[in-house]
Amino acid sequence: MSISSIPFARRFAAAILFSLASITSSLSVDPSLDSSEMPIHNVVIAIAMEHEAAPFVEHLKLEKKDNFFSPKAPFVAYSGKHEECNLTVITNGKDEVHGTGAENVGTVPAALAVFMALDKLPETDLLINAGTCGGFRRMGAEIGDTFLTTAVANHDRRIPIPQPDY
């Protein structure tokens, strides 16, 4: 069976689990420390869209936490355990204000959801932002690739505005 014959949702869920296992078994904040000195017990995984998170949530049998976020926020949280880790998966939720049901994607809802989750869970050891590299396919990235970032670029806010004719 080739990887391309496995449904996207299952490949995505497997990629997150593989990344989590790789990170929790080898990551340490300080290279002079081994990972046993900085154990990872509390992980928040931010996934923009609910349908991207669904296979992962279902596979790990995570439970929806209705009162995790303020009722005024559209965000959704699920929690549970995977081996020794307490997992919290957050999504940006859907538009309920205008009745479109559209997924809340983009930097603003993602930043706000992550901020609120980390504020509620200050003991978080690791934040994983999953499913955000779809735009890198043209650069050779594939589903399941893991990137450890060393810099951040807010590229979607550089919109050229023509000078007005006064």
mmCIF file of N, CA and C in Angstrom, residues 58-146:
data_model
loop_
_atom_site.group_PDB
_atom_site.id
_atom_site.type_symbol
_atom_site.label_atom_id
_atom_site.label_comp_id
_atom_site.label_asym_id
_atom_site.label_seq_id
_atom_site.Cartn_x
_atom_site.Cartn_y
_atom_site.Cartn_z
ATOM 1 N N GLU A 58 -10.607 11.726 17.154
ATOM 2 C CA GLU A 58 -11.301 10.435 17.197
ATOM 3 C C GLU A 58 -10.340 9.292 17.517
ATOM 4 N N HIS A 59 -9.170 9.299 16.883
ATOM 5 C CA HIS A 59 -8.195 8.220 17.093
ATOM 6 C C HIS A 59 -7.772 8.128 18.560
ATOM 7 N N LEU A 60 -7.565 9.273 19.195
ATOM 8 C CA LEU A 60 -7.128 9.284 20.590
ATOM 9 C C LEU A 60 -8.283 9.328 21.579
ATOM 10 N N LYS A 61 -9.502 9.325 21.043
ATOM 11 C CA LYS A 61 -10.700 9.359 21.891
ATOM 12 C C LYS A 61 -10.677 10.549 22.858
ATOM 13 N N LEU A 62 -10.294 11.705 22.333
ATOM 14 C CA LEU A 62 -10.278 12.916 23.140
ATOM 15 C C LEU A 62 -11.704 13.393 23.352
ATOM 16 N N GLU A 63 -11.945 14.024 24.485
ATOM 17 C CA GLU A 63 -13.286 14.490 24.824
ATOM 18 C C GLU A 63 -13.407 15.995 24.616
ATOM 19 N N LYS A 64 -14.531 16.397 24.056
ATOM 20 C CA LYS A 64 -14.787 17.824 23.857
ATOM 21 C C LYS A 64 -14.990 18.490 25.216
ATOM 22 N N LYS A 65 -14.365 19.648 25.395
ATOM 23 C CA LYS A 65 -14.468 20.424 26.629
ATOM 24 C C LYS A 65 -15.275 21.683 26.338
ATOM 25 N N ASP A 66 -16.571 21.625 26.616
ATOM 26 C CA ASP A 66 -17.467 22.727 26.264
ATOM 27 C C ASP A 66 -17.180 24.023 26.993
ATOM 28 N N ASN A 67 -16.637 23.978 28.184
ATOM 29 C CA ASN A 67 -16.410 25.211 28.945
ATOM 30 C C ASN A 67 -14.944 25.618 28.997
ATOM 31 N N PHE A 68 -14.126 25.095 28.101
ATOM 32 C CA PHE A 68 -12.702 25.431 28.083
ATOM 33 C C PHE A 68 -12.490 26.901 27.703
ATOM 34 N N PHE A 69 -13.136 27.334 26.627
ATOM 35 C CA PHE A 69 -13.059 28.722 26.175
ATOM 36 C C PHE A 69 -14.307 29.477 26.635
ATOM 37 N N SER A 70 -14.207 30.787 26.626
ATOM 38 C CA SER A 70 -15.370 31.627 26.921
ATOM 39 C C SER A 70 -16.489 31.294 25.943
ATOM 40 N N PRO A 71 -17.752 31.326 26.390
ATOM 41 C CA PRO A 71 -18.860 31.054 25.469
ATOM 42 C C PRO A 71 -18.944 32.079 24.329
ATOM 43 N N LYS A 72 -18.301 33.221 24.502
ATOM 44 C CA LYS A 72 -18.293 34.239 23.447
ATOM 45 C C LYS A 72 -17.309 33.910 22.331
ATOM 46 N N ALA A 73 -16.364 33.006 22.594
ATOM 47 C CA ALA A 73 -15.356 32.633 21.595
ATOM 48 C C ALA A 73 -15.841 31.440 20.781
ATOM 49 N N PRO A 74 -15.513 31.413 19.492
ATOM 50 C CA PRO A 74 -15.945 30.293 18.649
ATOM 51 C C PRO A 74 -15.052 29.067 18.759
ATOM 52 N N PHE A 75 -13.968 29.156 19.506
ATOM 53 C CA PHE A 75 -12.963 28.110 19.530
ATOM 54 C C PHE A 75 -13.475 26.839 20.208
ATOM 55 N N VAL A 76 -12.836 25.709 19.860
ATOM 56 C CA VAL A 76 -13.245 24.399 20.373
ATOM 57 C C VAL A 76 -12.019 23.719 20.975
ATOM 58 N N ALA A 77 -12.195 23.032 22.095
ATOM 59 C CA ALA A 77 -11.094 22.312 22.743
ATOM 60 C C ALA A 77 -11.498 20.870 23.035
ATOM 61 N N TYR A 78 -10.528 19.987 22.896
ATOM 62 C CA TYR A 78 -10.679 18.568 23.218
ATOM 63 C C TYR A 78 -9.504 18.197 24.108
ATOM 64 N N SER A 79 -9.703 17.268 25.041
ATOM 65 C CA SER A 79 -8.579 16.860 25.869
ATOM 66 C C SER A 79 -8.631 15.377 26.188
ATOM 67 N N GLY A 80 -7.477 14.878 26.592
ATOM 68 C CA GLY A 80 -7.331 13.481 26.941
ATOM 69 C C GLY A 80 -5.866 13.176 27.166
ATOM 70 N N LYS A 81 -5.534 11.898 27.175
ATOM 71 C CA LYS A 81 -4.149 11.479 27.403
ATOM 72 C C LYS A 81 -3.660 10.628 26.246
ATOM 73 N N HIS A 82 -2.352 10.700 26.007
ATOM 74 C CA HIS A 82 -1.657 9.790 25.095
ATOM 75 C C HIS A 82 -0.371 9.401 25.805
ATOM 76 N N GLU A 83 -0.306 8.145 26.214
ATOM 77 C CA GLU A 83 0.793 7.657 27.035
ATOM 78 C C GLU A 83 0.936 8.550 28.259
ATOM 79 N N GLU A 84 2.073 9.188 28.452
ATOM 80 C CA GLU A 84 2.301 10.011 29.640
ATOM 81 C C GLU A 84 1.900 11.467 29.443
ATOM 82 N N CYS A 85 1.414 11.820 28.257
ATOM 83 C CA CYS A 85 1.116 13.226 27.953
ATOM 84 C C CYS A 85 -0.360 13.560 28.125
ATOM 85 N N ASN A 86 -0.601 14.710 28.748
ATOM 86 C CA ASN A 86 -1.938 15.295 28.754
ATOM 87 C C ASN A 86 -2.035 16.122 27.483
ATOM 88 N N LEU A 87 -2.993 15.806 26.639
ATOM 89 C CA LEU A 87 -3.145 16.497 25.357
ATOM 90 C C LEU A 87 -4.364 17.400 25.384
ATOM 91 N N THR A 88 -4.209 18.578 24.830
ATOM 92 C CA THR A 88 -5.335 19.467 24.574
ATOM 93 C C THR A 88 -5.235 19.887 23.115
ATOM 94 N N VAL A 89 -6.252 19.564 22.347
ATOM 95 C CA VAL A 89 -6.319 19.974 20.945
ATOM 96 C C VAL A 89 -7.292 21.130 20.858
ATOM 97 N N ILE A 90 -6.858 22.208 20.208
ATOM 98 C CA ILE A 90 -7.740 23.360 20.020
ATOM 99 C C ILE A 90 -7.917 23.621 18.529
ATOM 100 N N THR A 91 -9.119 24.050 18.187
ATOM 101 C CA THR A 91 -9.379 24.477 16.813
ATOM 102 C C THR A 91 -9.975 25.876 16.857
ATOM 103 N N ASN A 92 -9.954 26.537 15.709
ATOM 104 C CA ASN A 92 -10.453 27.911 15.625
ATOM 105 C C ASN A 92 -11.967 27.994 15.566
ATOM 106 N N GLY A 93 -12.640 26.864 15.457
ATOM 107 C CA GLY A 93 -14.099 26.861 15.414
ATOM 108 C C GLY A 93 -14.641 27.358 14.085
ATOM 109 N N LYS A 94 -15.929 27.617 14.082
ATOM 110 C CA LYS A 94 -16.627 28.036 12.858
ATOM 111 C C LYS A 94 -17.393 29.325 13.104
ATOM 112 N N ASP A 95 -17.674 30.022 12.016
ATOM 113 C CA ASP A 95 -18.440 31.267 12.087
ATOM 114 C C ASP A 95 -19.872 30.972 12.487
ATOM 115 N N GLU A 96 -20.263 31.477 13.632
ATOM 116 C CA GLU A 96 -21.646 31.371 14.090
ATOM 117 C C GLU A 96 -22.331 32.736 14.039
ATOM 118 N N VAL A 97 -21.542 33.801 13.990
ATOM 119 C CA VAL A 97 -22.088 35.164 14.011
ATOM 120 C C VAL A 97 -22.915 35.449 12.764
ATOM 121 N N HIS A 98 -22.370 35.108 11.605
ATOM 122 C CA HIS A 98 -23.052 35.403 10.344
ATOM 123 C C HIS A 98 -23.774 34.187 9.766
ATOM 124 N N GLY A 99 -23.711 33.084 10.495
ATOM 125 C CA GLY A 99 -24.441 31.891 10.078
ATOM 126 C C GLY A 99 -23.864 31.167 8.879
ATOM 127 N N THR A 100 -22.592 31.442 8.536
ATOM 128 C CA THR A 100 -22.018 30.778 7.364
ATOM 129 C C THR A 100 -21.487 29.391 7.688
ATOM 130 N N GLY A 101 -21.110 29.167 8.948
ATOM 131 C CA GLY A 101 -20.510 27.893 9.320
ATOM 132 C C GLY A 101 -19.113 27.712 8.757
ATOM 133 N N ALA A 102 -18.542 28.779 8.183
ATOM 134 C CA ALA A 102 -17.200 28.707 7.604
ATOM 135 C C ALA A 102 -16.165 28.544 8.712
ATOM 136 N N GLU A 103 -15.114 27.800 8.423
ATOM 137 C CA GLU A 103 -14.017 27.610 9.374
ATOM 138 C C GLU A 103 -13.306 28.944 9.601
ATOM 139 N N ASN A 104 -12.966 29.233 10.843
ATOM 140 C CA ASN A 104 -12.204 30.440 11.186
ATOM 141 C C ASN A 104 -10.726 30.144 10.974
ATOM 142 N N VAL A 105 -10.198 30.490 9.813
ATOM 143 C CA VAL A 105 -8.785 30.258 9.540
ATOM 144 C C VAL A 105 -8.056 31.594 9.472
ATOM 145 N N GLY A 106 -6.758 31.548 9.600
ATOM 146 C CA GLY A 106 -5.948 32.754 9.508
ATOM 147 C C GLY A 106 -5.195 33.022 10.792
ATOM 148 N N THR A 107 -4.351 34.025 10.716
ATOM 149 C CA THR A 107 -3.453 34.307 11.837
ATOM 150 C C THR A 107 -4.174 34.868 13.061
ATOM 151 N N VAL A 108 -5.212 35.673 12.864
ATOM 152 C CA VAL A 108 -5.883 36.293 14.010
ATOM 153 C C VAL A 108 -6.617 35.260 14.863
ATOM 154 N N PRO A 109 -7.506 34.429 14.300
ATOM 155 C CA PRO A 109 -8.158 33.436 15.164
ATOM 156 C C PRO A 109 -7.171 32.427 15.752
ATOM 157 N N ALA A 110 -6.144 32.064 14.985
ATOM 158 C CA ALA A 110 -5.156 31.110 15.506
ATOM 159 C C ALA A 110 -4.401 31.701 16.686
ATOM 160 N N ALA A 111 -3.959 32.944 16.558
ATOM 161 C CA ALA A 111 -3.210 33.579 17.640
ATOM 162 C C ALA A 111 -4.081 33.738 18.880
ATOM 163 N N LEU A 112 -5.320 34.131 18.701
ATOM 164 C CA LEU A 112 -6.212 34.326 19.840
ATOM 165 C C LEU A 112 -6.535 32.994 20.529
ATOM 166 N N ALA A 113 -6.803 31.957 19.745
ATOM 167 C CA ALA A 113 -7.099 30.640 20.325
ATOM 168 C C ALA A 113 -5.904 30.103 21.108
ATOM 169 N N VAL A 114 -4.701 30.238 20.538
ATOM 170 C CA VAL A 114 -3.501 29.762 21.230
ATOM 171 C C VAL A 114 -3.255 30.581 22.493
ATOM 172 N N PHE A 115 -3.392 31.896 22.405
ATOM 173 C CA PHE A 115 -3.212 32.747 23.583
ATOM 174 C C PHE A 115 -4.158 32.322 24.707
ATOM 175 N N MET A 116 -5.430 32.147 24.373
ATOM 176 C CA MET A 116 -6.420 31.784 25.387
ATOM 177 C C MET A 116 -6.142 30.397 25.969
ATOM 178 N N ALA A 117 -5.708 29.460 25.127
ATOM 179 C CA ALA A 117 -5.407 28.106 25.609
ATOM 180 C C ALA A 117 -4.199 28.115 26.544
ATOM 181 N N LEU A 118 -3.146 28.827 26.155
ATOM 182 C CA LEU A 118 -1.950 28.866 27.001
ATOM 183 C C LEU A 118 -2.204 29.641 28.283
ATOM 184 N N ASP A 119 -3.091 30.624 28.226
ATOM 185 C CA ASP A 119 -3.462 31.349 29.439
ATOM 186 C C ASP A 119 -4.204 30.422 30.405
ATOM 187 N N LYS A 120 -5.047 29.560 29.859
ATOM 188 C CA LYS A 120 -5.816 28.620 30.692
ATOM 189 C C LYS A 120 -4.941 27.465 31.185
ATOM 190 N N LEU A 121 -3.908 27.120 30.408
ATOM 191 C CA LEU A 121 -3.035 25.987 30.736
ATOM 192 C C LEU A 121 -1.583 26.459 30.875
ATOM 193 N N PRO A 122 -1.268 27.212 31.927
ATOM 194 C CA PRO A 122 0.089 27.761 32.046
ATOM 195 C C PRO A 122 1.172 26.698 32.240
ATOM 196 N N GLU A 123 0.784 25.471 32.576
ATOM 197 C CA GLU A 123 1.758 24.403 32.765
ATOM 198 C C GLU A 123 2.121 23.700 31.454
ATOM 199 N N THR A 124 1.698 24.245 30.315
ATOM 200 C CA THR A 124 1.991 23.648 29.012
ATOM 201 C C THR A 124 3.499 23.571 28.781
ATOM 202 N N ASP A 125 3.970 22.384 28.411
ATOM 203 C CA ASP A 125 5.390 22.160 28.129
ATOM 204 C C ASP A 125 5.717 22.336 26.656
ATOM 205 N N LEU A 126 4.727 22.081 25.787
ATOM 206 C CA LEU A 126 4.983 22.084 24.353
ATOM 207 C C LEU A 126 3.727 22.503 23.607
ATOM 208 N N LEU A 127 3.894 23.371 22.622
ATOM 209 C CA LEU A 127 2.810 23.762 21.719
ATOM 210 C C LEU A 127 3.168 23.268 20.334
ATOM 211 N N ILE A 128 2.258 22.529 19.720
ATOM 212 C CA ILE A 128 2.450 22.066 18.340
ATOM 213 C C ILE A 128 1.389 22.737 17.495
ATOM 214 N N ASN A 129 1.811 23.388 16.429
ATOM 215 C CA ASN A 129 0.892 24.000 15.478
ATOM 216 C C ASN A 129 0.846 23.075 14.276
ATOM 217 N N ALA A 130 -0.243 22.361 14.111
ATOM 218 C CA ALA A 130 -0.327 21.312 13.093
ATOM 219 C C ALA A 130 -1.217 21.724 11.929
ATOM 220 N N GLY A 131 -0.826 21.296 10.751
ATOM 221 C CA GLY A 131 -1.656 21.486 9.576
ATOM 222 C C GLY A 131 -1.515 22.828 8.892
ATOM 223 N N THR A 132 -0.454 23.554 9.172
ATOM 224 C CA THR A 132 -0.327 24.907 8.623
ATOM 225 C C THR A 132 0.611 25.011 7.441
ATOM 226 N N CYS A 133 1.145 23.906 6.979
ATOM 227 C CA CYS A 133 2.164 23.990 5.931
ATOM 228 C C CYS A 133 1.653 23.619 4.550
ATOM 229 N N GLY A 134 0.355 23.597 4.351
ATOM 230 C CA GLY A 134 -0.186 23.247 3.045
ATOM 231 C C GLY A 134 0.343 24.118 1.921
ATOM 232 N N GLY A 135 0.643 25.363 2.215
ATOM 233 C CA GLY A 135 1.150 26.283 1.202
ATOM 234 C C GLY A 135 2.578 25.995 0.787
ATOM 235 N N PHE A 136 3.247 25.068 1.450
ATOM 236 C CA PHE A 136 4.639 24.777 1.125
ATOM 237 C C PHE A 136 4.792 23.600 0.176
ATOM 238 N N ARG A 137 3.695 23.069 -0.342
ATOM 239 C CA ARG A 137 3.775 21.937 -1.264
ATOM 240 C C ARG A 137 4.598 22.299 -2.498
ATOM 241 N N ARG A 138 4.430 23.508 -2.979
ATOM 242 C CA ARG A 138 5.187 23.937 -4.164
ATOM 243 C C ARG A 138 6.684 24.012 -3.880
ATOM 244 N N MET A 139 7.050 24.019 -2.579
ATOM 245 C CA MET A 139 8.459 24.051 -2.194
ATOM 246 C C MET A 139 8.988 22.635 -1.908
ATOM 247 N N GLY A 140 8.141 21.617 -2.146
ATOM 248 C CA GLY A 140 8.576 20.242 -1.954
ATOM 249 C C GLY A 140 8.103 19.585 -0.675
ATOM 250 N N ALA A 141 7.349 20.293 0.162
ATOM 251 C CA ALA A 141 6.857 19.707 1.408
ATOM 252 C C ALA A 141 5.723 18.736 1.113
ATOM 253 N N GLU A 142 5.615 17.726 1.945
ATOM 254 C CA GLU A 142 4.570 16.720 1.812
ATOM 255 C C GLU A 142 3.841 16.574 3.140
ATOM 256 N N ILE A 143 2.643 15.998 3.092
ATOM 257 C CA ILE A 143 1.899 15.700 4.312
ATOM 258 C C ILE A 143 2.753 14.791 5.170
ATOM 259 N N GLY A 144 2.857 15.142 6.441
ATOM 260 C CA GLY A 144 3.659 14.362 7.377
ATOM 261 C C GLY A 144 5.035 14.945 7.629
ATOM 262 N N ASP A 145 5.469 15.890 6.793
ATOM 263 C CA ASP A 145 6.754 16.544 7.035
ATOM 264 C C ASP A 145 6.654 17.365 8.315
ATOM 265 N N THR A 146 7.712 17.380 9.076
ATOM 266 C CA THR A 146 7.757 18.134 10.321
ATOM 267 C C THR A 146 8.803 19.224 10.192
#
